[in-house]
Each structure stands twice: as C-alpha cells, then as structure tokens.
mmCIF file of C-alpha atoms in Angstrom:
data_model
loop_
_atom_site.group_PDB
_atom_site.id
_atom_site.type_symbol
_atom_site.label_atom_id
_atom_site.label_comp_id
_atom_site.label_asym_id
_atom_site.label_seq_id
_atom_site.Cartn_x
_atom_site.Cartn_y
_atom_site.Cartn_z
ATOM 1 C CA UNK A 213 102.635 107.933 67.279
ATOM 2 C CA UNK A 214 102.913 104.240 67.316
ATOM 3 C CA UNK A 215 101.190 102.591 70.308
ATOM 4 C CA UNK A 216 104.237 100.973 71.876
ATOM 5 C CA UNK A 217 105.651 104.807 72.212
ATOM 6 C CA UNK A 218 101.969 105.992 73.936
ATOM 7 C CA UNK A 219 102.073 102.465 76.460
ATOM 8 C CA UNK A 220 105.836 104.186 77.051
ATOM 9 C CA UNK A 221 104.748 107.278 77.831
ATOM 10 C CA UNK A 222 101.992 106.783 79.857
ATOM 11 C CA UNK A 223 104.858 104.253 82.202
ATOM 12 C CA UNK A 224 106.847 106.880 82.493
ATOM 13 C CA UNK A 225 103.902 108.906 83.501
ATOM 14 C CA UNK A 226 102.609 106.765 85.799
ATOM 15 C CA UNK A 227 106.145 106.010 87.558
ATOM 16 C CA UNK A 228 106.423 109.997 88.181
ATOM 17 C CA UNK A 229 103.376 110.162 89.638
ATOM 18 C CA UNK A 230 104.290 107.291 91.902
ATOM 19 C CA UNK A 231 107.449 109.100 92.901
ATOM 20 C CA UNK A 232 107.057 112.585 92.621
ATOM 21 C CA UNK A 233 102.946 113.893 93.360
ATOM 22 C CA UNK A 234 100.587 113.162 96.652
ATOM 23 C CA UNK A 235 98.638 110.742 95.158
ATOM 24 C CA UNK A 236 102.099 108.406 94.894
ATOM 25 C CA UNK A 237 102.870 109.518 98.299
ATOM 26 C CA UNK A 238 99.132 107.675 99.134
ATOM 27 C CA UNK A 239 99.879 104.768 96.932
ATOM 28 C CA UNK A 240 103.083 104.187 99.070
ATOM 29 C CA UNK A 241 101.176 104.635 102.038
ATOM 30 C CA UNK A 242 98.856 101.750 100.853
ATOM 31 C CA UNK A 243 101.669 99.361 99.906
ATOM 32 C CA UNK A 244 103.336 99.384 103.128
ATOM 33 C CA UNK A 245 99.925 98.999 104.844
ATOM 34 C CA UNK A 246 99.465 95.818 102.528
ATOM 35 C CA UNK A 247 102.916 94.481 103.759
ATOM 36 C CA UNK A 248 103.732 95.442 107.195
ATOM 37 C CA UNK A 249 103.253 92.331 109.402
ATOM 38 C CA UNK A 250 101.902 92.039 112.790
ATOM 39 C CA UNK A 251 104.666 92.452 115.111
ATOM 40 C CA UNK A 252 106.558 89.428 117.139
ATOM 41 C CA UNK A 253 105.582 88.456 120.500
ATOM 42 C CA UNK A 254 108.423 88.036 122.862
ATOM 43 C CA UNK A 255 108.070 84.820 124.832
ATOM 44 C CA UNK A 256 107.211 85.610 128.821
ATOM 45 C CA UNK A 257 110.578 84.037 129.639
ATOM 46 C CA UNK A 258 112.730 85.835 127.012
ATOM 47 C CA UNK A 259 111.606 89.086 127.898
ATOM 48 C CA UNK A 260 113.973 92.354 129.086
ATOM 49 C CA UNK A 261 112.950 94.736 131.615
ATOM 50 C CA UNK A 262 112.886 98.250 130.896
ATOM 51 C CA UNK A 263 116.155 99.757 132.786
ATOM 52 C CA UNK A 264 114.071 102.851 134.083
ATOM 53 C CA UNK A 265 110.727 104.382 134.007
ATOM 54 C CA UNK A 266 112.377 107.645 135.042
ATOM 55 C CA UNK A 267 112.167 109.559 131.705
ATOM 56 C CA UNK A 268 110.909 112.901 130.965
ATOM 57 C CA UNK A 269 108.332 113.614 128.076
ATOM 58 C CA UNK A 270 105.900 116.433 127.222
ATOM 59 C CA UNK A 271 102.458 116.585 126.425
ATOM 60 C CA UNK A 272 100.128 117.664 123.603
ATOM 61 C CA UNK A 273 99.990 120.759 125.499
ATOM 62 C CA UNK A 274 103.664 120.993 125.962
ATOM 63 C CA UNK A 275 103.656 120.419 129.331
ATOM 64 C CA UNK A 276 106.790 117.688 131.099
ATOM 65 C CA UNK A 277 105.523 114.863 132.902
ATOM 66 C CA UNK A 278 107.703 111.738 133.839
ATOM 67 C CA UNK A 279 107.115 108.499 132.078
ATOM 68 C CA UNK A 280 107.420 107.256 135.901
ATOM 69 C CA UNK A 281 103.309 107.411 135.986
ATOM 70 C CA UNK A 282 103.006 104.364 133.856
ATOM 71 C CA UNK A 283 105.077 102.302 136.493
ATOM 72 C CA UNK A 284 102.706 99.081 137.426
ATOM 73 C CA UNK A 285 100.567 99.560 134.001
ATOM 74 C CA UNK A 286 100.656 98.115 131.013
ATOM 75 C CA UNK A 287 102.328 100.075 128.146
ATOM 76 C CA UNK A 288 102.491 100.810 124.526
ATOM 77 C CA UNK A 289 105.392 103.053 122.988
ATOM 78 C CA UNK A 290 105.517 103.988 119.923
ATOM 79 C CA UNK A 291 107.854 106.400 118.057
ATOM 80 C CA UNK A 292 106.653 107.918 114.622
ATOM 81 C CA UNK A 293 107.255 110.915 112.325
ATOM 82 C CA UNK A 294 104.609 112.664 110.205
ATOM 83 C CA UNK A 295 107.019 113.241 107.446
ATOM 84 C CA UNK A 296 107.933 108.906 106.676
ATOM 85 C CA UNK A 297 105.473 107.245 104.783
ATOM 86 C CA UNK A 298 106.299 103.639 106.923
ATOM 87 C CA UNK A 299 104.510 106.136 110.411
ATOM 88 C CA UNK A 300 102.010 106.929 108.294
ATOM 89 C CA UNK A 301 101.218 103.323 106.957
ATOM 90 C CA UNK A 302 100.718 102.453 111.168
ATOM 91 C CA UNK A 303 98.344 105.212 112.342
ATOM 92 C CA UNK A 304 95.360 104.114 111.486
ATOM 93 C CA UNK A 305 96.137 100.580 113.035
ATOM 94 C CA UNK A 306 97.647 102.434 116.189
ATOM 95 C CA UNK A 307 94.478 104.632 116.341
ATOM 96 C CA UNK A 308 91.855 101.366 116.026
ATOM 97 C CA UNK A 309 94.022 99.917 119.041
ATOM 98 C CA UNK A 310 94.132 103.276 120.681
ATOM 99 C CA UNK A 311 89.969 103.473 120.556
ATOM 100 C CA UNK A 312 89.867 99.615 122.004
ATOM 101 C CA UNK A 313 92.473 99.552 124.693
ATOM 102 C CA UNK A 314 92.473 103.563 125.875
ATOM 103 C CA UNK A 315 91.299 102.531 129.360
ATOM 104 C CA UNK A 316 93.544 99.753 130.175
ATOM 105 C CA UNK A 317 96.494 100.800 128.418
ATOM 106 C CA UNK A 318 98.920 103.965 128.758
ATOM 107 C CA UNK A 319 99.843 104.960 125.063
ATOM 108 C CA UNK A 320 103.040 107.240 124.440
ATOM 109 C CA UNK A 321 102.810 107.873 120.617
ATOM 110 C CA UNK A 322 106.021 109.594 120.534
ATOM 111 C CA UNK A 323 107.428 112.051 118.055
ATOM 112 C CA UNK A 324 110.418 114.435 118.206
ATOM 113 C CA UNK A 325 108.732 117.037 115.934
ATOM 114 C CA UNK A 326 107.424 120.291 116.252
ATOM 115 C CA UNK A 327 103.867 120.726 117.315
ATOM 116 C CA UNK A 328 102.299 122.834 114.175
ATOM 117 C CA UNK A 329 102.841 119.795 112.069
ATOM 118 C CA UNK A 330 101.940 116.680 113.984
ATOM 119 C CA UNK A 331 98.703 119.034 114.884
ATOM 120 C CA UNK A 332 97.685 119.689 111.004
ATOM 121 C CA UNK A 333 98.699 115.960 110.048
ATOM 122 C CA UNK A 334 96.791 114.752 113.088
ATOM 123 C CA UNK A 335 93.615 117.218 111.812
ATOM 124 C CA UNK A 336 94.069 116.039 107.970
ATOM 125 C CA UNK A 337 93.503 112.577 109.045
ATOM 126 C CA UNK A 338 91.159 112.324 112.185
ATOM 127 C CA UNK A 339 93.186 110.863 114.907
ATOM 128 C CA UNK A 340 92.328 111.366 118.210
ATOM 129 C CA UNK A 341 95.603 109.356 120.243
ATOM 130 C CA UNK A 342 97.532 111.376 122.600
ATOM 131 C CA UNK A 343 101.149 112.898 121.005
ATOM 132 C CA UNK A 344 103.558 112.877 123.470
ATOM 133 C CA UNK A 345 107.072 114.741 122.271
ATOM 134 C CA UNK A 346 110.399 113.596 122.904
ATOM 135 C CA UNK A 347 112.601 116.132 124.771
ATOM 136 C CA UNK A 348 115.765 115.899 122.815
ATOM 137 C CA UNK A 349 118.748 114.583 124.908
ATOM 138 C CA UNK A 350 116.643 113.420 127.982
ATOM 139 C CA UNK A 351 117.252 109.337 129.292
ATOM 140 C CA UNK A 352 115.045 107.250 127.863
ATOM 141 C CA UNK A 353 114.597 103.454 128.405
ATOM 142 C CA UNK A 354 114.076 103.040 124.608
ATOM 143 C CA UNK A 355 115.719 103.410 121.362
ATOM 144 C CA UNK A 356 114.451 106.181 119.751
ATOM 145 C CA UNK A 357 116.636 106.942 116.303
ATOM 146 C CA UNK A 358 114.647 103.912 115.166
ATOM 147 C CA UNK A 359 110.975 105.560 113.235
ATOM 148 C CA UNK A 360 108.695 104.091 113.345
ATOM 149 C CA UNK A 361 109.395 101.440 115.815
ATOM 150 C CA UNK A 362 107.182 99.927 118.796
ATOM 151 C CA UNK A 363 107.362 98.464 122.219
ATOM 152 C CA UNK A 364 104.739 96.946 124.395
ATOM 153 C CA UNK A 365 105.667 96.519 128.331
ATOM 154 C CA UNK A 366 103.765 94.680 130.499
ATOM 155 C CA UNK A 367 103.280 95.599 134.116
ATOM 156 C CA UNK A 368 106.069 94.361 135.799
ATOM 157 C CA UNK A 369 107.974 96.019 133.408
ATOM 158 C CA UNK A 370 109.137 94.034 130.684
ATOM 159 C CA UNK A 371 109.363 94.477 127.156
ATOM 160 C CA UNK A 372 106.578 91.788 125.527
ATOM 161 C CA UNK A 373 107.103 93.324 122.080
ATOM 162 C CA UNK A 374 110.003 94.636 120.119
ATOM 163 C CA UNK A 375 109.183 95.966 116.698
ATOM 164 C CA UNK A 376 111.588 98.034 114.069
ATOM 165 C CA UNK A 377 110.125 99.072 110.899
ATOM 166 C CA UNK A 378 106.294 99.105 110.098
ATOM 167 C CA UNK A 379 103.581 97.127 111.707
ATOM 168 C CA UNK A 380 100.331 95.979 111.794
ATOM 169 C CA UNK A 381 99.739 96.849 115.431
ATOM 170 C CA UNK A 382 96.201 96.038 115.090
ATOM 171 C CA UNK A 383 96.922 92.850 114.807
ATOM 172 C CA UNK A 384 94.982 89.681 116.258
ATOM 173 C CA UNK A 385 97.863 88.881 118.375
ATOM 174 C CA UNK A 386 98.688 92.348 119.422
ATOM 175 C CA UNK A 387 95.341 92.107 120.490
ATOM 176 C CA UNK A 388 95.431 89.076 122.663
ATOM 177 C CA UNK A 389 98.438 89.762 124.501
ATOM 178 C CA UNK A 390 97.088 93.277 125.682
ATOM 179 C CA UNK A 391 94.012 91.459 126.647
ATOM 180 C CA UNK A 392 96.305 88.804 128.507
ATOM 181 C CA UNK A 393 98.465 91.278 130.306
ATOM 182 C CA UNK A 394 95.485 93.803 131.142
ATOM 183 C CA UNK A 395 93.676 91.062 132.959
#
C-alpha cells in the first residue's frame, strides 16, 4: 500500500474511535473540560430573586424534602445527566467545590434520572456530592430542560449566577463570590 492510503486509514480510524468507542467518549469529555469557561457573575444590582423556595425534591435515599430548608442560605443548583458528555465534563469541578464549600453551602446536584445509574456512574468515578432527583412535574423556581446548567443564590434569595451549557464551576471567581456571600 502506498503511505498516503495507510496515513488515510489510520484518520479514518482514529475519527471512529473518536465517535464511536469509550475512549472517544473520554476524549470528548476532555475537550469540553479544556473549553468550558468559568461561569458569569451577575452584578448585585442586576440580580432576580428566586419566585419560590417551595419546591419538592427527593433524596439519595428517595426520600421528599422541600427545597424550602435552604431559605436564608446560600445555594448552588445544578442540573446534570450521567448520559451527556457536557455533565460529565463539570463533575469533577462541581465535586472540588463541593469538598471546599460543603459546610457553608447547600448543594442540589439535580438529575431527573433513575437511581441505578447515577449510583454506578457516581461509583465509576468517586464522587461523593449529594444527588438530589427531580420529581417530574413538581414547581420549581428553575429551568430545568436546560442540562447541564447552574445557578448560585445568595441568601436573600437572588440568583448571583446564571449558567447554560458547561462550566468551569471551580473557577477563581466562583470561588470568591461564595466566599463573599458566605461571610
């Protein structure tokens, strides 16, 4: 074979595996890692307040609480899927932020999947945040069709931060504003 027909085989090879095996699924993983930005700050005076904390939820262990505990604390929201590679790309910075700000900060990492999975994905990778699990067709104060996508609410109740799409939620100034608002 001539050697322009082996460098166009071994493309082609190399774009299948990018597309179609687990080790592409990781590269893709990577890439949006690489390029997901920190997300924007909302300025203190341009901010929203949440219409209602009154919003039901359940548990790892599938119990219902109300999302009405959180009222007066600072918040992070975050709504993911174990199946889309731009969730996966965000754990790991959600978890780092998760192990820094678990005691000053309530964290709703919030799926609408089926338990068995989000456990074994949850196992496979070594994360240790709380699930919580969206109860399908329950009033929420956030928009949820939108995975992965992130909110950060300070106490009084208004949104700070406003992210669709992946992020870098580990992020220097993620970090400062939760260390401004849990002062």
């Amino acid at each position: 074979m001539k050697r322009r027909t082996v460098l166009n085989i071994l493309l082609i090879l190399a774009v299948l595996a990018f597309f179609v095996t687990p080790l592409g699924d990781e590269s893709k993983i990577l890439l949006n890692k690489w390029f997901a930005s920190g997300p924007e700050i909302i300025q203190a005076g341009e901010r929203e307040k949440i219409s209602d904390y009154d919003w039901k939820l359940k548990d790892e262990n599938w119990e219902i609480f109300n999302f009405k505990r959180s009222e007066g604390r600072v918040v992070f929201v975050n709504f993911w899927a174990s199946w889309r590679i731009p969730s996966v790309a965000e754990r790991a910075a959600v978890q780092r932020l998760y192990d820094d700000y678990r005691d000053k900060v309530d964290f709703y990492i919030i799926t609408d999947e089926k338990r068995e999975p989000v456990k074994a994905f949850m196992q496979q990778r070594d994360y240790t945040f709380p699930v919580t699990y969206l109860i399908i067709g329950e009033k929420m104060p956030f928009d949820a069709t939108k995975v992965p996508s992130g909110y950060i609410v300070d106490k009084e109740g208004n949104v700070a931060v406003k992210h669709e799409g992946v992020a870098d939620w580990d992020s220097g100034a993620v970090r400062q504003l939760l260390d401004k608002l849990t002062e």
